[in-house]
mmCIF file of C-alpha atoms and ligand atoms in Angstrom:
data_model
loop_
_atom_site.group_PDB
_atom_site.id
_atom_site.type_symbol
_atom_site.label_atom_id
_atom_site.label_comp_id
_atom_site.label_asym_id
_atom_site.label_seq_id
_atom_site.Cartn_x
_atom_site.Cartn_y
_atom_site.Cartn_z
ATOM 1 C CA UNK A 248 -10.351 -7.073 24.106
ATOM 2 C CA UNK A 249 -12.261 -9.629 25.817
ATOM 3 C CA UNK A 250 -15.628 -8.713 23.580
ATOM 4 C CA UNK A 251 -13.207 -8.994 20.710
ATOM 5 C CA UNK A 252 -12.170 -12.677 21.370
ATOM 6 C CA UNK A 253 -15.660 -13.525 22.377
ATOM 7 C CA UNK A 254 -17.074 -12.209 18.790
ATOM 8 C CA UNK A 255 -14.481 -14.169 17.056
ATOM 9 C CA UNK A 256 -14.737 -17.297 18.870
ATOM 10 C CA UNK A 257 -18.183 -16.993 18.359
ATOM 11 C CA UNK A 258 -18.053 -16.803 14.725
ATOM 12 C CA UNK A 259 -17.709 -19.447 12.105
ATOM 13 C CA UNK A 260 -17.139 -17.582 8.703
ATOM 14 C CA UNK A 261 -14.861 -14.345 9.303
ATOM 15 C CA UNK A 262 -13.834 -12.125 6.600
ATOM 16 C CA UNK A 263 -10.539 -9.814 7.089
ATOM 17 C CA UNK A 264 -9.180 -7.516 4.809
ATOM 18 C CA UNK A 265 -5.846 -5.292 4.499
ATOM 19 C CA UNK A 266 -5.894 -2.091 4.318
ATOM 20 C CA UNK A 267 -5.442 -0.028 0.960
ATOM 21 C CA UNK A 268 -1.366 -0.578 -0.446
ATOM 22 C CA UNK A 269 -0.802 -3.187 2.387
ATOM 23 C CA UNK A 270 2.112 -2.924 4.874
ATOM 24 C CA UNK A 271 4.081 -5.492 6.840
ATOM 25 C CA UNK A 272 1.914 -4.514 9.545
ATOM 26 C CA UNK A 273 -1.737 -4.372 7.978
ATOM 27 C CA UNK A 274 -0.400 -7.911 6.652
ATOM 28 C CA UNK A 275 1.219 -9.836 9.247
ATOM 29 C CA UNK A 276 -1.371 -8.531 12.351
ATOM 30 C CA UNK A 277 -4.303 -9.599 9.801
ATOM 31 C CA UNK A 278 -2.796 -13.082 8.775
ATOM 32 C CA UNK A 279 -1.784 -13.717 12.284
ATOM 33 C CA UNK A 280 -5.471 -13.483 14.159
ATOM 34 C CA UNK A 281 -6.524 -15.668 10.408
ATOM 35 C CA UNK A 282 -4.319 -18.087 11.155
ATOM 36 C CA UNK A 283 -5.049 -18.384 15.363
ATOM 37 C CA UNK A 284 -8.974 -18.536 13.863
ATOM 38 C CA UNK A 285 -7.813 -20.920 11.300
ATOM 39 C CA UNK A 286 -6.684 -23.064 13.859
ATOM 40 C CA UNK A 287 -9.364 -22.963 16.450
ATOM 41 C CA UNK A 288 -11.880 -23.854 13.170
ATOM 42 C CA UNK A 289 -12.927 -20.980 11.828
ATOM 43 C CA UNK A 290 -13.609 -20.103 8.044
ATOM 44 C CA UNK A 291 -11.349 -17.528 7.264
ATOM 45 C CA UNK A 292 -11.374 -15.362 3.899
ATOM 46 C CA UNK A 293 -8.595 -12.225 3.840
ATOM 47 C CA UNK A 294 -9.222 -10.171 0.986
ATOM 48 C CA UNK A 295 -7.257 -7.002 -0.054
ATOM 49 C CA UNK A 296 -7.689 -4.078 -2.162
ATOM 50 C CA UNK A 297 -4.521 -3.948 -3.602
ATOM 51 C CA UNK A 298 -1.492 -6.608 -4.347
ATOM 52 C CA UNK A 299 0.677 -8.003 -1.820
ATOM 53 C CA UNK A 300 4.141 -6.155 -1.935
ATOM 54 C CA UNK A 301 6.861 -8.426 -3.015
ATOM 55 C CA UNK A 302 8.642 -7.479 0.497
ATOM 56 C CA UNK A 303 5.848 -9.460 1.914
ATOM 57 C CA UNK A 304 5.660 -12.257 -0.825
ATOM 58 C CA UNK A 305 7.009 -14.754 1.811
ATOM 59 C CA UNK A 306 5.104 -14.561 4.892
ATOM 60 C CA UNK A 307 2.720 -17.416 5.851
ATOM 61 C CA UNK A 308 -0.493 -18.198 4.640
ATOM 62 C CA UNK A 309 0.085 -14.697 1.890
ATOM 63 C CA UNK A 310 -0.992 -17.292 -0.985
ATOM 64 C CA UNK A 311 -4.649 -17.641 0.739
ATOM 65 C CA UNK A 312 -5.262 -13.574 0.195
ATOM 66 C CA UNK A 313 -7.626 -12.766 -2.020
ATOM 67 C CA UNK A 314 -8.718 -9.979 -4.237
ATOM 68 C CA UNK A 315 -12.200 -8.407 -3.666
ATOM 69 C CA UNK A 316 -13.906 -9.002 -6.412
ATOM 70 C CA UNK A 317 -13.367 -13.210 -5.093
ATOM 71 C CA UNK A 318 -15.436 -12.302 -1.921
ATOM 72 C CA UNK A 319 -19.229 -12.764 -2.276
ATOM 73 C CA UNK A 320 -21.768 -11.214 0.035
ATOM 74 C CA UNK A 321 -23.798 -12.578 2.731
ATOM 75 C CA UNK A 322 -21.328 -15.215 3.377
ATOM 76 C CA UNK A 323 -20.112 -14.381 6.697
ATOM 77 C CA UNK A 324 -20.987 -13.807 10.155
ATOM 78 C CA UNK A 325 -18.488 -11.277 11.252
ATOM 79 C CA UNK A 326 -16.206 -8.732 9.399
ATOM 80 C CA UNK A 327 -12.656 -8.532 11.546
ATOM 81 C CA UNK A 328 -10.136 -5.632 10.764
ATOM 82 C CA UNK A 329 -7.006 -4.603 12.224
ATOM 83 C CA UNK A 330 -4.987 -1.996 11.224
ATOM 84 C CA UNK A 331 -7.670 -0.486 8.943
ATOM 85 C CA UNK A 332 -8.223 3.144 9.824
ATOM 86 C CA UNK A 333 -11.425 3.578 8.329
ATOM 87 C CA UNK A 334 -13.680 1.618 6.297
ATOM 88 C CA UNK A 335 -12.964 2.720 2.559
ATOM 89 C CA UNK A 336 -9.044 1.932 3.495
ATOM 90 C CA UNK A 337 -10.456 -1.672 3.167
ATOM 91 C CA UNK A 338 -11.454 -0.666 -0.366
ATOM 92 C CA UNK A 339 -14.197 -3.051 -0.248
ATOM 93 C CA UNK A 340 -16.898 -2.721 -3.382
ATOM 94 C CA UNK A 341 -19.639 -2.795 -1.355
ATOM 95 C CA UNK A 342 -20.776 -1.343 2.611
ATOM 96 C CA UNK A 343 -19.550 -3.718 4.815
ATOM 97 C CA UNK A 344 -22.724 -4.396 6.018
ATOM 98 C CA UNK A 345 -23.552 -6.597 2.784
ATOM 99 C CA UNK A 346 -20.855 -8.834 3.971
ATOM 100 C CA UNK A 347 -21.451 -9.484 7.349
ATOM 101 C CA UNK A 348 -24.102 -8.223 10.175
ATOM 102 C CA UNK A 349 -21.118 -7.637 12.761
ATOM 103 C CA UNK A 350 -17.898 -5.304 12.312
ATOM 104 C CA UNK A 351 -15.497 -5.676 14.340
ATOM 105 C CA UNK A 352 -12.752 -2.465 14.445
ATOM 106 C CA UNK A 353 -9.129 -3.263 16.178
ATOM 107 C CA UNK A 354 -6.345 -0.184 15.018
ATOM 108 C CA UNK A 355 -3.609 1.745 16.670
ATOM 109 C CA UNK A 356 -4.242 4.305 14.249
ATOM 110 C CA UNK A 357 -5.357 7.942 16.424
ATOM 111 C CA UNK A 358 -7.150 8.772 13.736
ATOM 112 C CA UNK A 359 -9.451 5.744 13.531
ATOM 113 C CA UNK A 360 -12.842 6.650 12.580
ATOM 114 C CA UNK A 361 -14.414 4.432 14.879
ATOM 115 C CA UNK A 362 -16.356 2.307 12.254
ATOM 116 C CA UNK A 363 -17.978 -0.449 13.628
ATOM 117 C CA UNK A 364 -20.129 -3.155 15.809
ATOM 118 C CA UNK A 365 -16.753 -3.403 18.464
ATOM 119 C CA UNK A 366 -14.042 -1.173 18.440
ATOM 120 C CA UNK A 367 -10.480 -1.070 19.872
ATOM 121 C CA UNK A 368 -8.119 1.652 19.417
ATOM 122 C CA UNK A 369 -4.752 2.186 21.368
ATOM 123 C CA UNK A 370 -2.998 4.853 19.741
ATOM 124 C CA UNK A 371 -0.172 4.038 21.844
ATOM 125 C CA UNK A 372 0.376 0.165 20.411
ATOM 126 C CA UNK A 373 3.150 0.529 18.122
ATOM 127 C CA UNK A 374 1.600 -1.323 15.262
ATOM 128 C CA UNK A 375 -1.476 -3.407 14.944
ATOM 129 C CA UNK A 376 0.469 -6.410 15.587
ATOM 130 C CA UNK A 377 0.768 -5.788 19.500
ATOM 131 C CA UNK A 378 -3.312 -6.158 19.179
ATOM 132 C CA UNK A 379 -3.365 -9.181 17.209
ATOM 133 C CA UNK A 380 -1.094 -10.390 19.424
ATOM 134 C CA UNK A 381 -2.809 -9.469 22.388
ATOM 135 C CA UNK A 382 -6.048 -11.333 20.786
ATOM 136 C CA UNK A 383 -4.310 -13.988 19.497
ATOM 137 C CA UNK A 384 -3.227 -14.381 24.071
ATOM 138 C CA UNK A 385 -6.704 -14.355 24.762
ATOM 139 C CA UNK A 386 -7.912 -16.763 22.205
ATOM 140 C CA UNK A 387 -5.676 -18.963 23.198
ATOM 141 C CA UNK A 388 -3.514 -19.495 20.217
ATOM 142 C CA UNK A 389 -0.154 -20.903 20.756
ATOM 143 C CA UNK A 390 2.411 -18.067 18.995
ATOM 144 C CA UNK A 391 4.436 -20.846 16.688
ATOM 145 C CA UNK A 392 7.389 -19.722 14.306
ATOM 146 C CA UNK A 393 4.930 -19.228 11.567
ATOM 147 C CA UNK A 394 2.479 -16.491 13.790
ATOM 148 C CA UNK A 395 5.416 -15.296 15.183
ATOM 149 C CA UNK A 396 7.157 -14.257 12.134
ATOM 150 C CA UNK A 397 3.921 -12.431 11.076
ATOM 151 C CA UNK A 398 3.778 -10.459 14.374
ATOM 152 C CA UNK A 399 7.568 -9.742 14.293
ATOM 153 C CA UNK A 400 7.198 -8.257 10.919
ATOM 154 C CA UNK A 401 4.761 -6.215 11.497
ATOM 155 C CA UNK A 402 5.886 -4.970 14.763
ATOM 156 C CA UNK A 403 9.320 -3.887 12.948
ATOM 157 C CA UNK A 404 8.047 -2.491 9.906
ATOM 158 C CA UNK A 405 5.691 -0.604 11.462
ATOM 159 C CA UNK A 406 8.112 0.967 14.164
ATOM 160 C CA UNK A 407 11.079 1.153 11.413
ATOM 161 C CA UNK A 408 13.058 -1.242 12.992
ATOM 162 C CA UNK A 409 12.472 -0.838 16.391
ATOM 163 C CA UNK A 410 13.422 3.169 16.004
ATOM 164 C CA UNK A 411 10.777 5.286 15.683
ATOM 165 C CA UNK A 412 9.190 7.630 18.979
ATOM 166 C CA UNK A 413 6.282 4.853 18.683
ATOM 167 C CA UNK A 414 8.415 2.329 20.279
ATOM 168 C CA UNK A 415 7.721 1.308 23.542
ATOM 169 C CA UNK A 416 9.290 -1.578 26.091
ATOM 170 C CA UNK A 417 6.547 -3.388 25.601
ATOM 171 C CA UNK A 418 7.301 -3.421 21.568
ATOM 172 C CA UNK A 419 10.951 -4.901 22.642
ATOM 173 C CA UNK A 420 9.366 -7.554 24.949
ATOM 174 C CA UNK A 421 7.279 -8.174 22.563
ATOM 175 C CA UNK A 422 9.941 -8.835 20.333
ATOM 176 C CA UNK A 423 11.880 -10.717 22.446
ATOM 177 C CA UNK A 424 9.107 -13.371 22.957
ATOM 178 C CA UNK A 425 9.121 -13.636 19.252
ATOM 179 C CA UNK A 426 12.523 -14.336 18.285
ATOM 180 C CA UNK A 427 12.229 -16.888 21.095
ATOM 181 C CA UNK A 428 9.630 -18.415 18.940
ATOM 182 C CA UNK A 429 12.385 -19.352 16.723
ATOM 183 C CA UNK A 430 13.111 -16.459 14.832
ATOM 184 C CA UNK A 431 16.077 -15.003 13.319
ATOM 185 C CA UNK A 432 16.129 -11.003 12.952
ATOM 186 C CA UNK A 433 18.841 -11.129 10.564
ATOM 187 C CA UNK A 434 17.127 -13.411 8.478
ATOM 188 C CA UNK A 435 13.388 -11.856 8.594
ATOM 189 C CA UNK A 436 14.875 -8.212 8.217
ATOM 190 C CA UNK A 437 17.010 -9.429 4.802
ATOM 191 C CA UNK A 438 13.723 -11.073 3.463
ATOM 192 C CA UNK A 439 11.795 -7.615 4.441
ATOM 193 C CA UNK A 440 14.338 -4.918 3.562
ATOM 194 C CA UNK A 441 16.954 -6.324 1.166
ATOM 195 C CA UNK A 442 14.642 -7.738 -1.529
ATOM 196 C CA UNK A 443 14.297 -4.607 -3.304
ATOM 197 C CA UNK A 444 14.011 -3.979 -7.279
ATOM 198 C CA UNK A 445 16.783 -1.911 -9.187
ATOM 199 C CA UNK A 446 13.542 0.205 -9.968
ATOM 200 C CA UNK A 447 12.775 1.255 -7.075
ATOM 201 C CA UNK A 448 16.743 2.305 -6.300
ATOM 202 C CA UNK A 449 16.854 4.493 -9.848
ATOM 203 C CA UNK A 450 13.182 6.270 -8.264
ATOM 204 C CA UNK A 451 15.191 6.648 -5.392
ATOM 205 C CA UNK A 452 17.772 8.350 -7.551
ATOM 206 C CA UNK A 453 15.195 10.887 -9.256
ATOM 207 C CA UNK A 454 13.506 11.660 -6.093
ATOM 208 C CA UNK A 455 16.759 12.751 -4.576
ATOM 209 C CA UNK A 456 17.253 15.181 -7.393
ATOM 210 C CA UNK A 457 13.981 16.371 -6.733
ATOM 211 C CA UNK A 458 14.726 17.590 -3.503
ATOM 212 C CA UNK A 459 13.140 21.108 -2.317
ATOM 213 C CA UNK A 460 13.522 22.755 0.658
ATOM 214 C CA UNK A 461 12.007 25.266 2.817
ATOM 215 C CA UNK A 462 13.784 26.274 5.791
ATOM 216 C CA UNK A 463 11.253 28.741 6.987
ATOM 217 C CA UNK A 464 9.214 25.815 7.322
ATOM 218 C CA UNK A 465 11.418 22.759 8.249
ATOM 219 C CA UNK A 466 10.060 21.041 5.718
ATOM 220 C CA UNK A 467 11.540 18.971 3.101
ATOM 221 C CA UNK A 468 9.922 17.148 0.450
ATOM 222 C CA UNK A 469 10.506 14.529 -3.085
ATOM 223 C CA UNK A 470 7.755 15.249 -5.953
ATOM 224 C CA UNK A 471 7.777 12.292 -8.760
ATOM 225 C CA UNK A 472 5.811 12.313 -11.581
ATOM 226 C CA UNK A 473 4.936 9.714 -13.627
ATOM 227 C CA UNK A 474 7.400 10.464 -16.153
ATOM 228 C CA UNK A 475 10.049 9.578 -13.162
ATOM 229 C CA UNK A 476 8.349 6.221 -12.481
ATOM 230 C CA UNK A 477 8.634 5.286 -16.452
ATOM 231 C CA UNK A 478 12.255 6.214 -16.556
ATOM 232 C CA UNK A 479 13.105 4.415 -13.696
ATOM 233 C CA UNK A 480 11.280 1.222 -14.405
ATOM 234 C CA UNK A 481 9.505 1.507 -11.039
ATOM 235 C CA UNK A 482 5.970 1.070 -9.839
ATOM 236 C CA UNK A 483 4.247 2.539 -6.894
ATOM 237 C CA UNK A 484 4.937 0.043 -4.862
ATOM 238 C CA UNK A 485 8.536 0.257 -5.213
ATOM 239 C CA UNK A 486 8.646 4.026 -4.064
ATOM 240 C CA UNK A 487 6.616 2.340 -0.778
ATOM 241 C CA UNK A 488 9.012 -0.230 -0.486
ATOM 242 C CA UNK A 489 11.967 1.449 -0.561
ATOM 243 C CA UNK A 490 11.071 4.002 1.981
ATOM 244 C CA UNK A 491 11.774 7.485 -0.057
ATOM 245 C CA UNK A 492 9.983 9.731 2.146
ATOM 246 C CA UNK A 493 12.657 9.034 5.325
ATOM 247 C CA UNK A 494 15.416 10.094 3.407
ATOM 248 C CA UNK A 495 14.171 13.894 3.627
ATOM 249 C CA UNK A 496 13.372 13.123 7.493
ATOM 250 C CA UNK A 497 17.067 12.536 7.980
ATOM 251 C CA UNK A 498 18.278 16.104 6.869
ATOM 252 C CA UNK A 499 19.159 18.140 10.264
ATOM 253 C CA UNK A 500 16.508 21.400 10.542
ATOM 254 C CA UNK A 501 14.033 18.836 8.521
ATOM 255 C CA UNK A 502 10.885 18.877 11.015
ATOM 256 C CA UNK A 503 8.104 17.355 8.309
ATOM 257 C CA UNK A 504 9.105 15.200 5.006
ATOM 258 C CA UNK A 505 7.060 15.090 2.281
ATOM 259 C CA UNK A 506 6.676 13.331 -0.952
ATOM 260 C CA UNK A 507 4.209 13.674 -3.278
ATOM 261 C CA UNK A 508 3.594 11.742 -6.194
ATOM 262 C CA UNK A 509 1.490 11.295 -9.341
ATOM 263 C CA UNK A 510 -0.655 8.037 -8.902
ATOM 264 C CA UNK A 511 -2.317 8.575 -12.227
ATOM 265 C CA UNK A 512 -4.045 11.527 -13.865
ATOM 266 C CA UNK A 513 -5.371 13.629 -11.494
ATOM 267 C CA UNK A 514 -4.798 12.136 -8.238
ATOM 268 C CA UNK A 515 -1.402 12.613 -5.723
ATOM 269 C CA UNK A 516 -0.136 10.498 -3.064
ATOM 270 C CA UNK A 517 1.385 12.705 -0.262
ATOM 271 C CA UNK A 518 3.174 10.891 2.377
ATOM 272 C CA UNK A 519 4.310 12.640 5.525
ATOM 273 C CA UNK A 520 6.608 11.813 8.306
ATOM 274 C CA UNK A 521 7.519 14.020 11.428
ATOM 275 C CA UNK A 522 10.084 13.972 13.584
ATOM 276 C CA UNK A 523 7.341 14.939 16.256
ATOM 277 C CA UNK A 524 7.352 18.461 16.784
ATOM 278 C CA UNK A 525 3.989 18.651 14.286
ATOM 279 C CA UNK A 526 1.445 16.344 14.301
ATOM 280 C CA UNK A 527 0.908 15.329 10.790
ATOM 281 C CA UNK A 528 -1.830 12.830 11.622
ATOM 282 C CA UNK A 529 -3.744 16.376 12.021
ATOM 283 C CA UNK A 530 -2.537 17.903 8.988
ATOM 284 C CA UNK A 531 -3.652 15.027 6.701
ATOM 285 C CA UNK A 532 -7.065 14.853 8.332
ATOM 286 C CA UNK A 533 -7.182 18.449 7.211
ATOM 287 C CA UNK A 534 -7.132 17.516 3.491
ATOM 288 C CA UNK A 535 -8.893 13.724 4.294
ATOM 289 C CA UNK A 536 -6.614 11.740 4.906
ATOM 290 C CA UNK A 537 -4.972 10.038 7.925
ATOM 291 C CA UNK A 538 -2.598 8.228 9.782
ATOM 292 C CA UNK A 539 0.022 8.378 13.121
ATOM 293 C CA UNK A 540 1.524 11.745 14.580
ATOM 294 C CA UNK A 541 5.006 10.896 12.697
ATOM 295 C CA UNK A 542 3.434 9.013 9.696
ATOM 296 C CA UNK A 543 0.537 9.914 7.801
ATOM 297 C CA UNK A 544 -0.971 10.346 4.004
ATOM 298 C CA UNK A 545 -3.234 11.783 1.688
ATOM 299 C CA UNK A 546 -4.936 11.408 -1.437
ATOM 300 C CA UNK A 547 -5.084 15.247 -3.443
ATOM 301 C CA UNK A 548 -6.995 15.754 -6.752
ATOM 302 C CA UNK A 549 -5.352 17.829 -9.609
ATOM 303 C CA UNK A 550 -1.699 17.537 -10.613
ATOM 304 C CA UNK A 551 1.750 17.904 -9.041
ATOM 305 C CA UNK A 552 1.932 21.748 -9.324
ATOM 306 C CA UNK A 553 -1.485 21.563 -7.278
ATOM 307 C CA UNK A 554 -0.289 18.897 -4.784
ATOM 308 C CA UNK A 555 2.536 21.062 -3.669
ATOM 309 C CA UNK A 556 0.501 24.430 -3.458
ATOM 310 C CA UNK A 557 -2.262 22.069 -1.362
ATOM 311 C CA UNK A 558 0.915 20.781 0.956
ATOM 312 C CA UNK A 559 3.209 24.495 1.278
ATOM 313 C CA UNK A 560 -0.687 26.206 2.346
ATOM 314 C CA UNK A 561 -1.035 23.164 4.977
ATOM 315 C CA UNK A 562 2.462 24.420 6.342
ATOM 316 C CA UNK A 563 1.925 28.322 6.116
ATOM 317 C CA UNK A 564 -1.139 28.329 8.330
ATOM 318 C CA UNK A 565 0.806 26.517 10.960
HETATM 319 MN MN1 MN B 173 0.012 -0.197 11.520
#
């Protein structure tokens, strides 16, 4: 961590990014260390493949992102990511490289690819923001409301309100010397969690109805098509924001839920979440994809029909 605060300190022009359909905690971990650099004089750019979430819409310094077609090459001395798991989940147009002769690589993910000039993985942080906050400490950067609010969001989407196994006492202390910061939970989780679009409510609807089951395999899973997102009104970002994957979780038996949607022709989302008996982090790596133990995703070509034969054969060889 030290190394990390050294190359940043060192470094005049950073560029950050967010990961690939941003979270509250690829967002608020990444605008918190821009912000603590902002401070101590740094240039900071924070580009991102994909639009901010309206969830997110109101967190500090959010009107300062940048798509990444706005970032030019050659600009910068270091490249600083948190929370990105690998480098095409920045979903930068070029190599990295082009932007910057130094990568620097901070992630909680387990299944971090270790991309980089300086790495820092600890699968056991709860959410990136623990590290941001930990190099936010060692820069020196006073945690104010505004940093604070970043962190705290990040830290509670990220451990689904201070619920999931990921949660540690350290998370909670954590916490706890953010709302002293000024914050109001209340306040932060209404803005977060309460904002939500009557879209995303009527794709909750369909996905319900599209409920399948197999006991023999404790799994559960949603399948939407992209017939479901037109007659609900909803985009892809809704079914993200509105969490539809956890409602299968919550079924008793229910070891894995699934859901698996169309994201265009050809190409299926599958989001997984485990209630930690299988490691799904595993089974997505299996099919190239990624993520935590309990949380993880993929990206499979071909249709729906496909998608679910590609996510039942990942189950039957278990
Ligand atoms: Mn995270």
């Amino acid at each position: 961590m030290k190394e990390i605060a050294n190359a940043l300190r060192s470094s005049r022009r950073i560029l950050m990014s967010l990961h690939r359909q941003p979270d509250g905690d690829s967002i608020g971990s990444t605008l918190a260390v821009a912000l603590g650099l902002r401070r101590l004089g740094c240039q900071v750019t924070v580009a991102t493949p994909d639009p901010v979430p309206h969830a997110y819409d109101f967190l500090p310094g959010v009107e300062t992102i940048v798509p990444w077609r706005d970032v030019a090459a050659a600009q910068y001395d270091l490249v600083a990511l948190y929370d990105c798991a690998d480098e095409r989940r920045t979903g930068a147009p070029l190599d990295l490289r082009e932007y910057a002769p130094k990568i620097l690589n901070v992630d909680h993910h387990a299944t971090n690819s270790r991309f980089g000039d300086i790495v820092f993985v600890d699968p056991l942080a709860a959410a990136s923001a623990e590290l941001a906050h930990r190099t936010l400490e060692l820069l020196g950067v006073t945690v104010d409301r505004d940093i604070a609010l970043l962190l705290y969001v990040g830290l509670e989407t990220d451990t689904g309100g201070f619920r999931y196994a990921s949660t540690t006492p350290e998370s909670h202390r954590l916490a706890a010397r953010l709302l002293d910061a000024g914050l109001d939970p209340g306040e932060v989780s209404e803005l977060v969690y309460e904002r939500q679009s009557v879209g995303g409510l009527r794709l909750l609807g369909l996905a319900l109805e599209s409920l399948r089951l197999r006991p023999d395999l404790s799994l559960a899973y949603f399948v939407l098509g992209d017939e479901d997102f037109t007659q609900a009104g909803a985009t892809a970002q809704d079914a993200e924001t509105i969490g539809i994957v956890d409602y299968a979780r919550r079924l008793e038996g229910v070891e894995v839920a699934a859901l698996l949607r169309s994201d265009g022709p050809g190409e299926v989302k599958l989001s997984l979440r485990s209630k930690g008996q299988v490691n799904v982090a595993e089974l997505a790596a299996r099919i190239g994809g990624g993520g935590h133990e309990r949380a993880a995703g993929a990206t499979i070509m071909g249709d729906l029909a496909q998608a679910e034969e590609v996510l039942l054969q990942l189950f039957t060889g278990l």
